[in-house]
Amino acid sequence: MVTQQRLTQIFVELADTLVDEFDVVDFLHTLASTSVEVLDADAAGLMLADQRGQLQLIAASSEEMRTLELFELQGDDGPCVDAYRHGHAITNVDQATAEQRWPSFGAAVRAGNFTSVHAVPLRLRDQTIGAMNLFMVRAGQLSDSDLDLARGLADMATIGLLQERAVREQHILAEQLQGALNSRVVIEQAKGILAERHNLALPQAFSVMRTYARRTGQPLSQIAIALIDGTLDQATLTAT
């Protein structure tokens, strides 16, 4: 039985990993081992969906668990797959039911001597990003409090992963915006040079640069840099 003090310590430890640029794989391996400890499970595994929506194994509490999870992915059938697809928990599935519901996966469950399997989606509102599997050797079922704790751990993982993804995407967006701003400065400089040397209005100079960039398949900023450093013959550009 995990004490309230230990539970508090575990959640603090997990929350402490949710910092900028945290290691996703290490975080999920910690979550897998933590789930085994607090839920008195014998094995745990975590799967995340890739950009195509296909589940991929990312963490497991043991090598035996990794093999079983990979078997589930290979057959595209099992509790984790269903929990991810349907967005709800699948709990207290015994060995016989697992064999009937997912024949190939159920056979692997029996071979591993597990008596029950459970899966909780990694879900926040209407967004499901993966699922967590739990396997038991001991007889009995997960209690309601255990299931609530499993959902709490899964929710915490989901929030952390979505936060990390949002920070990363925001960082990429910021870099893209800064790149666009930097390019705009260079383009304005090149436009001014072209307009002055060829007696063109600024809009006309920009149109000339843009036409040449499109015709040659080059970025507008690259054309601007070439104009400024003299590697692009201005006569060639204005003759288009």
PDB file of C-alpha atoms in Angstrom:
ATOM      1  CA  MET A   1       0.000   0.000   0.000  1.00  0.00           C
ATOM      2  CA  VAL A   2       1.509   3.312  -1.076  1.00  0.00           C
ATOM      3  CA  THR A   3       1.269   5.981   1.594  1.00  0.00           C
ATOM      4  CA  GLN A   4      -0.170   9.430   1.012  1.00  0.00           C
ATOM      5  CA  GLN A   5       3.266  10.876   1.696  1.00  0.00           C
ATOM      6  CA  ARG A   6       4.823   8.687  -0.981  1.00  0.00           C
ATOM      7  CA  LEU A   7       2.105   9.635  -3.489  1.00  0.00           C
ATOM      8  CA  THR A   8       2.735  13.310  -2.825  1.00  0.00           C
ATOM      9  CA  GLN A   9       6.457  12.759  -3.278  1.00  0.00           C
ATOM     10  CA  ILE A  10       5.883  10.910  -6.570  1.00  0.00           C
ATOM     11  CA  PHE A  11       3.712  13.656  -8.043  1.00  0.00           C
ATOM     12  CA  VAL A  12       6.228  16.286  -6.952  1.00  0.00           C
ATOM     13  CA  GLU A  13       9.048  14.283  -8.585  1.00  0.00           C
ATOM     14  CA  LEU A  14       7.084  13.919 -11.813  1.00  0.00           C
ATOM     15  CA  ALA A  15       6.084  17.583 -11.845  1.00  0.00           C
ATOM     16  CA  ASP A  16       9.707  18.562 -11.267  1.00  0.00           C
ATOM     17  CA  THR A  17      10.637  16.961 -14.606  1.00  0.00           C
ATOM     18  CA  LEU A  18       8.158  19.140 -16.499  1.00  0.00           C
ATOM     19  CA  VAL A  19      10.591  21.919 -17.263  1.00  0.00           C
ATOM     20  CA  ASP A  20      11.725  23.472 -20.522  1.00  0.00           C
ATOM     21  CA  GLU A  21      13.363  20.933 -22.849  1.00  0.00           C
ATOM     22  CA  PHE A  22      12.630  18.029 -20.503  1.00  0.00           C
ATOM     23  CA  ASP A  23      13.568  14.564 -21.716  1.00  0.00           C
ATOM     24  CA  VAL A  24      10.305  13.008 -22.918  1.00  0.00           C
ATOM     25  CA  VAL A  25      11.633   9.447 -23.047  1.00  0.00           C
ATOM     26  CA  ASP A  26      13.153   9.649 -19.565  1.00  0.00           C
ATOM     27  CA  PHE A  27       9.954  11.196 -18.217  1.00  0.00           C
ATOM     28  CA  LEU A  28       7.794   8.389 -19.622  1.00  0.00           C
ATOM     29  CA  HIS A  29      10.145   5.673 -18.398  1.00  0.00           C
ATOM     30  CA  THR A  30       9.889   7.248 -14.951  1.00  0.00           C
ATOM     31  CA  LEU A  31       6.113   7.259 -15.284  1.00  0.00           C
ATOM     32  CA  ALA A  32       6.084   3.569 -16.274  1.00  0.00           C
ATOM     33  CA  SER A  33       8.176   2.501 -13.301  1.00  0.00           C
ATOM     34  CA  THR A  34       6.199   4.790 -10.992  1.00  0.00           C
ATOM     35  CA  SER A  35       2.914   3.280 -12.173  1.00  0.00           C
ATOM     36  CA  VAL A  36       4.213  -0.197 -11.385  1.00  0.00           C
ATOM     37  CA  GLU A  37       5.112   0.946  -7.887  1.00  0.00           C
ATOM     38  CA  VAL A  38       1.991   2.856  -6.904  1.00  0.00           C
ATOM     39  CA  LEU A  39      -0.550   0.557  -8.552  1.00  0.00           C
ATOM     40  CA  ASP A  40       1.113  -2.680  -7.445  1.00  0.00           C
ATOM     41  CA  ALA A  41       1.315  -3.692 -11.091  1.00  0.00           C
ATOM     42  CA  ASP A  42       3.879  -6.082 -12.485  1.00  0.00           C
ATOM     43  CA  ALA A  43       4.565  -4.267 -15.754  1.00  0.00           C
ATOM     44  CA  ALA A  44       3.660  -1.032 -17.506  1.00  0.00           C
ATOM     45  CA  GLY A  45       4.191   0.427 -20.943  1.00  0.00           C
ATOM     46  CA  LEU A  46       3.465   3.710 -22.681  1.00  0.00           C
ATOM     47  CA  MET A  47       2.664   4.328 -26.327  1.00  0.00           C
ATOM     48  CA  LEU A  48       2.452   7.643 -28.145  1.00  0.00           C
ATOM     49  CA  ALA A  49       0.902   8.414 -31.516  1.00  0.00           C
ATOM     50  CA  ASP A  50       3.230   9.677 -34.222  1.00  0.00           C
ATOM     51  CA  GLN A  51       2.390  12.414 -36.739  1.00  0.00           C
ATOM     52  CA  ARG A  52       0.373   9.915 -38.783  1.00  0.00           C
ATOM     53  CA  GLY A  53      -1.654   8.824 -35.770  1.00  0.00           C
ATOM     54  CA  GLN A  54       0.128   5.466 -35.510  1.00  0.00           C
ATOM     55  CA  LEU A  55       1.009   4.250 -32.027  1.00  0.00           C
ATOM     56  CA  GLN A  56       4.679   3.750 -31.202  1.00  0.00           C
ATOM     57  CA  LEU A  57       6.148   2.224 -28.062  1.00  0.00           C
ATOM     58  CA  ILE A  58       8.166   4.823 -26.177  1.00  0.00           C
ATOM     59  CA  ALA A  59       8.611   3.448 -22.645  1.00  0.00           C
ATOM     60  CA  ALA A  60       8.311   0.164 -20.763  1.00  0.00           C
ATOM     61  CA  SER A  61       9.040  -0.902 -17.201  1.00  0.00           C
ATOM     62  CA  SER A  62      10.939  -3.996 -18.368  1.00  0.00           C
ATOM     63  CA  GLU A  63      12.287  -5.699 -21.476  1.00  0.00           C
ATOM     64  CA  GLU A  64       9.582  -8.378 -21.174  1.00  0.00           C
ATOM     65  CA  MET A  65       6.986  -5.636 -21.210  1.00  0.00           C
ATOM     66  CA  ARG A  66       8.625  -4.031 -24.219  1.00  0.00           C
ATOM     67  CA  THR A  67       8.359  -7.301 -26.136  1.00  0.00           C
ATOM     68  CA  LEU A  68       4.681  -7.669 -25.255  1.00  0.00           C
ATOM     69  CA  GLU A  69       3.907  -4.084 -26.253  1.00  0.00           C
ATOM     70  CA  LEU A  70       5.699  -4.504 -29.556  1.00  0.00           C
ATOM     71  CA  PHE A  71       3.655  -7.651 -30.124  1.00  0.00           C
ATOM     72  CA  GLU A  72       0.504  -5.595 -29.572  1.00  0.00           C
ATOM     73  CA  LEU A  73       1.647  -2.955 -32.045  1.00  0.00           C
ATOM     74  CA  GLN A  74       2.612  -5.520 -34.637  1.00  0.00           C
ATOM     75  CA  GLY A  75      -0.865  -7.037 -34.541  1.00  0.00           C
ATOM     76  CA  ASP A  76      -2.509  -3.593 -34.233  1.00  0.00           C
ATOM     77  CA  ASP A  77      -4.767  -5.161 -31.651  1.00  0.00           C
ATOM     78  CA  GLY A  78      -4.948  -4.953 -27.878  1.00  0.00           C
ATOM     79  CA  PRO A  79      -6.078  -2.816 -24.939  1.00  0.00           C
ATOM     80  CA  CYS A  80      -3.659   0.058 -25.555  1.00  0.00           C
ATOM     81  CA  VAL A  81      -4.710   0.261 -29.198  1.00  0.00           C
ATOM     82  CA  ASP A  82      -8.398   0.272 -28.266  1.00  0.00           C
ATOM     83  CA  ALA A  83      -7.926   2.802 -25.439  1.00  0.00           C
ATOM     84  CA  TYR A  84      -6.178   5.141 -27.861  1.00  0.00           C
ATOM     85  CA  ARG A  85      -8.710   4.680 -30.660  1.00  0.00           C
ATOM     86  CA  HIS A  86     -11.815   5.063 -28.508  1.00  0.00           C
ATOM     87  CA  GLY A  87     -10.462   7.437 -25.865  1.00  0.00           C
ATOM     88  CA  HIS A  88     -11.639   5.552 -22.796  1.00  0.00           C
ATOM     89  CA  ALA A  89     -10.075   3.267 -20.205  1.00  0.00           C
ATOM     90  CA  ILE A  90     -10.169  -0.517 -20.577  1.00  0.00           C
ATOM     91  CA  THR A  91      -9.751  -2.122 -17.180  1.00  0.00           C
ATOM     92  CA  ASN A  92      -9.838  -5.430 -15.341  1.00  0.00           C
ATOM     93  CA  VAL A  93      -9.714  -7.600 -18.457  1.00  0.00           C
ATOM     94  CA  ASP A  94      -8.831 -11.110 -17.345  1.00  0.00           C
ATOM     95  CA  GLN A  95      -6.721 -13.587 -19.264  1.00  0.00           C
ATOM     96  CA  ALA A  96      -9.637 -15.493 -20.805  1.00  0.00           C
ATOM     97  CA  THR A  97     -11.413 -12.319 -21.913  1.00  0.00           C
ATOM     98  CA  ALA A  98      -8.178 -10.954 -23.389  1.00  0.00           C
ATOM     99  CA  GLU A  99      -7.786 -14.125 -25.473  1.00  0.00           C
ATOM    100  CA  GLN A 100     -11.356 -13.845 -26.703  1.00  0.00           C
ATOM    101  CA  ARG A 101     -11.222 -10.127 -27.413  1.00  0.00           C
ATOM    102  CA  TRP A 102      -7.702  -9.938 -28.871  1.00  0.00           C
ATOM    103  CA  PRO A 103      -6.722 -13.528 -29.795  1.00  0.00           C
ATOM    104  CA  SER A 104      -3.084 -12.948 -30.744  1.00  0.00           C
ATOM    105  CA  PHE A 105      -2.412 -10.477 -27.973  1.00  0.00           C
ATOM    106  CA  GLY A 106      -4.335 -12.613 -25.481  1.00  0.00           C
ATOM    107  CA  ALA A 107      -2.092 -15.566 -26.251  1.00  0.00           C
ATOM    108  CA  ALA A 108       0.936 -13.406 -25.437  1.00  0.00           C
ATOM    109  CA  VAL A 109      -0.720 -12.357 -22.167  1.00  0.00           C
ATOM    110  CA  ARG A 110      -1.180 -16.000 -21.196  1.00  0.00           C
ATOM    111  CA  ALA A 111       2.395 -16.811 -22.191  1.00  0.00           C
ATOM    112  CA  GLY A 112       3.559 -14.023 -19.882  1.00  0.00           C
ATOM    113  CA  ASN A 113       1.471 -15.427 -17.013  1.00  0.00           C
ATOM    114  CA  PHE A 114      -0.446 -12.187 -16.586  1.00  0.00           C
ATOM    115  CA  THR A 115      -3.877 -12.539 -15.001  1.00  0.00           C
ATOM    116  CA  SER A 116      -5.276  -9.153 -16.043  1.00  0.00           C
ATOM    117  CA  VAL A 117      -4.571  -6.208 -18.328  1.00  0.00           C
ATOM    118  CA  HIS A 118      -5.592  -2.566 -18.198  1.00  0.00           C
ATOM    119  CA  ALA A 119      -5.183   0.442 -20.483  1.00  0.00           C
ATOM    120  CA  VAL A 120      -5.724   4.142 -19.839  1.00  0.00           C
ATOM    121  CA  PRO A 121      -5.706   6.714 -22.651  1.00  0.00           C
ATOM    122  CA  LEU A 122      -3.368   9.685 -22.515  1.00  0.00           C
ATOM    123  CA  ARG A 123      -6.125  12.153 -23.157  1.00  0.00           C
ATOM    124  CA  LEU A 124      -6.946  15.794 -22.510  1.00  0.00           C
ATOM    125  CA  ARG A 125     -10.474  16.833 -23.418  1.00  0.00           C
ATOM    126  CA  ASP A 126     -10.975  15.680 -27.026  1.00  0.00           C
ATOM    127  CA  GLN A 127      -7.289  15.096 -27.799  1.00  0.00           C
ATOM    128  CA  THR A 128      -5.853  11.600 -27.297  1.00  0.00           C
ATOM    129  CA  ILE A 129      -2.108  11.290 -27.816  1.00  0.00           C
ATOM    130  CA  GLY A 130      -1.413   7.738 -26.652  1.00  0.00           C
ATOM    131  CA  ALA A 131      -2.169   5.166 -23.976  1.00  0.00           C
ATOM    132  CA  MET A 132      -0.681   3.442 -20.934  1.00  0.00           C
ATOM    133  CA  ASN A 133      -0.838  -0.338 -20.423  1.00  0.00           C
ATOM    134  CA  LEU A 134      -0.753  -2.066 -17.052  1.00  0.00           C
ATOM    135  CA  PHE A 135      -0.296  -5.802 -16.529  1.00  0.00           C
ATOM    136  CA  MET A 136      -0.921  -7.816 -13.361  1.00  0.00           C
ATOM    137  CA  VAL A 137       0.297 -11.239 -12.343  1.00  0.00           C
ATOM    138  CA  ARG A 138      -1.495 -11.238  -8.999  1.00  0.00           C
ATOM    139  CA  ALA A 139      -5.128 -12.267  -8.795  1.00  0.00           C
ATOM    140  CA  GLY A 140      -7.764  -9.597  -8.273  1.00  0.00           C
ATOM    141  CA  GLN A 141      -8.856  -6.355  -9.864  1.00  0.00           C
ATOM    142  CA  LEU A 142      -7.790  -2.760  -9.764  1.00  0.00           C
ATOM    143  CA  SER A 143      -9.905  -0.881  -7.242  1.00  0.00           C
ATOM    144  CA  ASP A 144     -11.758   2.297  -8.106  1.00  0.00           C
ATOM    145  CA  SER A 145      -9.138   4.304  -6.221  1.00  0.00           C
ATOM    146  CA  ASP A 146      -6.357   2.568  -8.154  1.00  0.00           C
ATOM    147  CA  LEU A 147      -8.114   3.354 -11.433  1.00  0.00           C
ATOM    148  CA  ASP A 148      -8.486   6.986 -10.398  1.00  0.00           C
ATOM    149  CA  LEU A 149      -4.773   7.083  -9.609  1.00  0.00           C
ATOM    150  CA  ALA A 150      -3.915   5.499 -12.967  1.00  0.00           C
ATOM    151  CA  ARG A 151      -6.020   8.127 -14.726  1.00  0.00           C
ATOM    152  CA  GLY A 152      -4.348  10.846 -12.672  1.00  0.00           C
ATOM    153  CA  LEU A 153      -0.892   9.669 -13.707  1.00  0.00           C
ATOM    154  CA  ALA A 154      -1.990   9.418 -17.338  1.00  0.00           C
ATOM    155  CA  ASP A 155      -3.526  12.905 -17.193  1.00  0.00           C
ATOM    156  CA  MET A 156      -0.352  14.336 -15.732  1.00  0.00           C
ATOM    157  CA  ALA A 157       1.704  12.745 -18.471  1.00  0.00           C
ATOM    158  CA  THR A 158      -0.661  14.056 -21.133  1.00  0.00           C
ATOM    159  CA  ILE A 159      -0.550  17.618 -19.815  1.00  0.00           C
ATOM    160  CA  GLY A 160       3.237  17.483 -19.640  1.00  0.00           C
ATOM    161  CA  LEU A 161       3.592  16.127 -23.167  1.00  0.00           C
ATOM    162  CA  LEU A 162       1.141  18.608 -24.662  1.00  0.00           C
ATOM    163  CA  GLN A 163       2.888  21.434 -22.829  1.00  0.00           C
ATOM    164  CA  GLU A 164       6.253  20.284 -24.186  1.00  0.00           C
ATOM    165  CA  ARG A 165       4.791  20.058 -27.688  1.00  0.00           C
ATOM    166  CA  ALA A 166       3.232  23.517 -27.412  1.00  0.00           C
ATOM    167  CA  VAL A 167       6.511  25.037 -26.179  1.00  0.00           C
ATOM    168  CA  ARG A 168       8.418  23.362 -29.005  1.00  0.00           C
ATOM    169  CA  GLU A 169       5.911  24.491 -31.630  1.00  0.00           C
ATOM    170  CA  GLN A 170       5.873  28.000 -30.197  1.00  0.00           C
ATOM    171  CA  HIS A 171       9.670  28.055 -30.309  1.00  0.00           C
ATOM    172  CA  ILE A 172       9.641  26.932 -33.946  1.00  0.00           C
ATOM    173  CA  LEU A 173       7.020  29.562 -34.768  1.00  0.00           C
ATOM    174  CA  ALA A 174       9.080  32.238 -33.041  1.00  0.00           C
ATOM    175  CA  GLU A 175      12.147  31.206 -35.051  1.00  0.00           C
ATOM    176  CA  GLN A 176      10.135  31.292 -38.261  1.00  0.00           C
ATOM    177  CA  LEU A 177       8.753  34.732 -37.460  1.00  0.00           C
ATOM    178  CA  GLN A 178      12.206  36.053 -36.574  1.00  0.00           C
ATOM    179  CA  GLY A 179      13.554  34.576 -39.801  1.00  0.00           C
ATOM    180  CA  ALA A 180      10.799  36.315 -41.738  1.00  0.00           C
ATOM    181  CA  LEU A 181      11.572  39.614 -40.016  1.00  0.00           C
ATOM    182  CA  ASN A 182      15.281  39.267 -40.736  1.00  0.00           C
ATOM    183  CA  SER A 183      14.548  38.424 -44.370  1.00  0.00           C
ATOM    184  CA  ARG A 184      12.281  41.426 -44.675  1.00  0.00           C
ATOM    185  CA  VAL A 185      15.099  43.762 -43.572  1.00  0.00           C
ATOM    186  CA  VAL A 186      17.447  42.310 -46.199  1.00  0.00           C
ATOM    187  CA  ILE A 187      14.758  42.511 -48.885  1.00  0.00           C
ATOM    188  CA  GLU A 188      14.093  46.164 -48.073  1.00  0.00           C
ATOM    189  CA  GLN A 189      17.801  46.938 -48.370  1.00  0.00           C
ATOM    190  CA  ALA A 190      18.092  45.160 -51.716  1.00  0.00           C
ATOM    191  CA  LYS A 191      14.947  46.838 -52.979  1.00  0.00           C
ATOM    192  CA  GLY A 192      16.372  50.241 -52.120  1.00  0.00           C
ATOM    193  CA  ILE A 193      19.666  49.459 -53.868  1.00  0.00           C
ATOM    194  CA  LEU A 194      17.901  48.243 -56.990  1.00  0.00           C
ATOM    195  CA  ALA A 195      15.516  51.202 -57.091  1.00  0.00           C
ATOM    196  CA  GLU A 196      18.327  53.758 -56.710  1.00  0.00           C
ATOM    197  CA  ARG A 197      20.713  52.262 -59.254  1.00  0.00           C
ATOM    198  CA  HIS A 198      18.104  51.644 -61.934  1.00  0.00           C
ATOM    199  CA  ASN A 199      15.833  54.601 -61.291  1.00  0.00           C
ATOM    200  CA  LEU A 200      12.885  52.436 -60.292  1.00  0.00           C
ATOM    201  CA  ALA A 201      10.056  53.099 -57.898  1.00  0.00           C
ATOM    202  CA  LEU A 202      10.291  50.949 -54.760  1.00  0.00           C
ATOM    203  CA  PRO A 203       7.183  48.869 -55.624  1.00  0.00           C
ATOM    204  CA  GLN A 204       8.579  48.296 -59.112  1.00  0.00           C
ATOM    205  CA  ALA A 205      11.958  47.219 -57.731  1.00  0.00           C
ATOM    206  CA  PHE A 206      10.236  44.753 -55.425  1.00  0.00           C
ATOM    207  CA  SER A 207       8.157  43.410 -58.328  1.00  0.00           C
ATOM    208  CA  VAL A 208      11.330  42.842 -60.373  1.00  0.00           C
ATOM    209  CA  MET A 209      12.960  40.933 -57.511  1.00  0.00           C
ATOM    210  CA  ARG A 210       9.862  38.879 -56.891  1.00  0.00           C
ATOM    211  CA  THR A 211       9.428  37.992 -60.560  1.00  0.00           C
ATOM    212  CA  TYR A 212      13.038  36.862 -60.811  1.00  0.00           C
ATOM    213  CA  ALA A 213      12.776  34.819 -57.604  1.00  0.00           C
ATOM    214  CA  ARG A 214       9.673  33.024 -58.842  1.00  0.00           C
ATOM    215  CA  ARG A 215      11.134  32.411 -62.282  1.00  0.00           C
ATOM    216  CA  THR A 216      14.333  30.910 -60.908  1.00  0.00           C
ATOM    217  CA  GLY A 217      12.692  29.083 -58.009  1.00  0.00           C
ATOM    218  CA  GLN A 218      14.796  30.835 -55.388  1.00  0.00           C
ATOM    219  CA  PRO A 219      13.671  32.393 -52.101  1.00  0.00           C
ATOM    220  CA  LEU A 220      13.183  36.135 -52.271  1.00  0.00           C
ATOM    221  CA  SER A 221      15.577  36.619 -49.358  1.00  0.00           C
ATOM    222  CA  GLN A 222      18.293  34.735 -51.267  1.00  0.00           C
ATOM    223  CA  ILE A 223      17.853  37.050 -54.257  1.00  0.00           C
ATOM    224  CA  ALA A 224      18.094  40.053 -51.928  1.00  0.00           C
ATOM    225  CA  ILE A 225      21.337  38.799 -50.351  1.00  0.00           C
ATOM    226  CA  ALA A 226      22.839  38.139 -53.796  1.00  0.00           C
ATOM    227  CA  LEU A 227      21.953  41.670 -54.881  1.00  0.00           C
ATOM    228  CA  ILE A 228      23.540  43.187 -51.803  1.00  0.00           C
ATOM    229  CA  ASP A 229      26.781  41.218 -51.943  1.00  0.00           C
ATOM    230  CA  GLY A 230      27.071  41.632 -55.714  1.00  0.00           C
ATOM    231  CA  THR A 231      26.903  37.959 -56.680  1.00  0.00           C
ATOM    232  CA  LEU A 232      23.759  38.617 -58.750  1.00  0.00           C
ATOM    233  CA  ASP A 233      24.156  40.813 -61.792  1.00  0.00           C
ATOM    234  CA  GLN A 234      21.589  43.589 -61.478  1.00  0.00           C
ATOM    235  CA  ALA A 235      21.397  43.965 -65.257  1.00  0.00           C
ATOM    236  CA  THR A 236      20.341  40.330 -65.556  1.00  0.00           C
ATOM    237  CA  LEU A 237      17.650  40.832 -62.963  1.00  0.00           C
ATOM    238  CA  THR A 238      16.245  44.061 -64.426  1.00  0.00           C
ATOM    239  CA  ALA A 239      16.225  42.585 -67.930  1.00  0.00           C
ATOM    240  CA  THR A 240      13.523  40.075 -66.944  1.00  0.00           C
TER     241      THR A 240
END
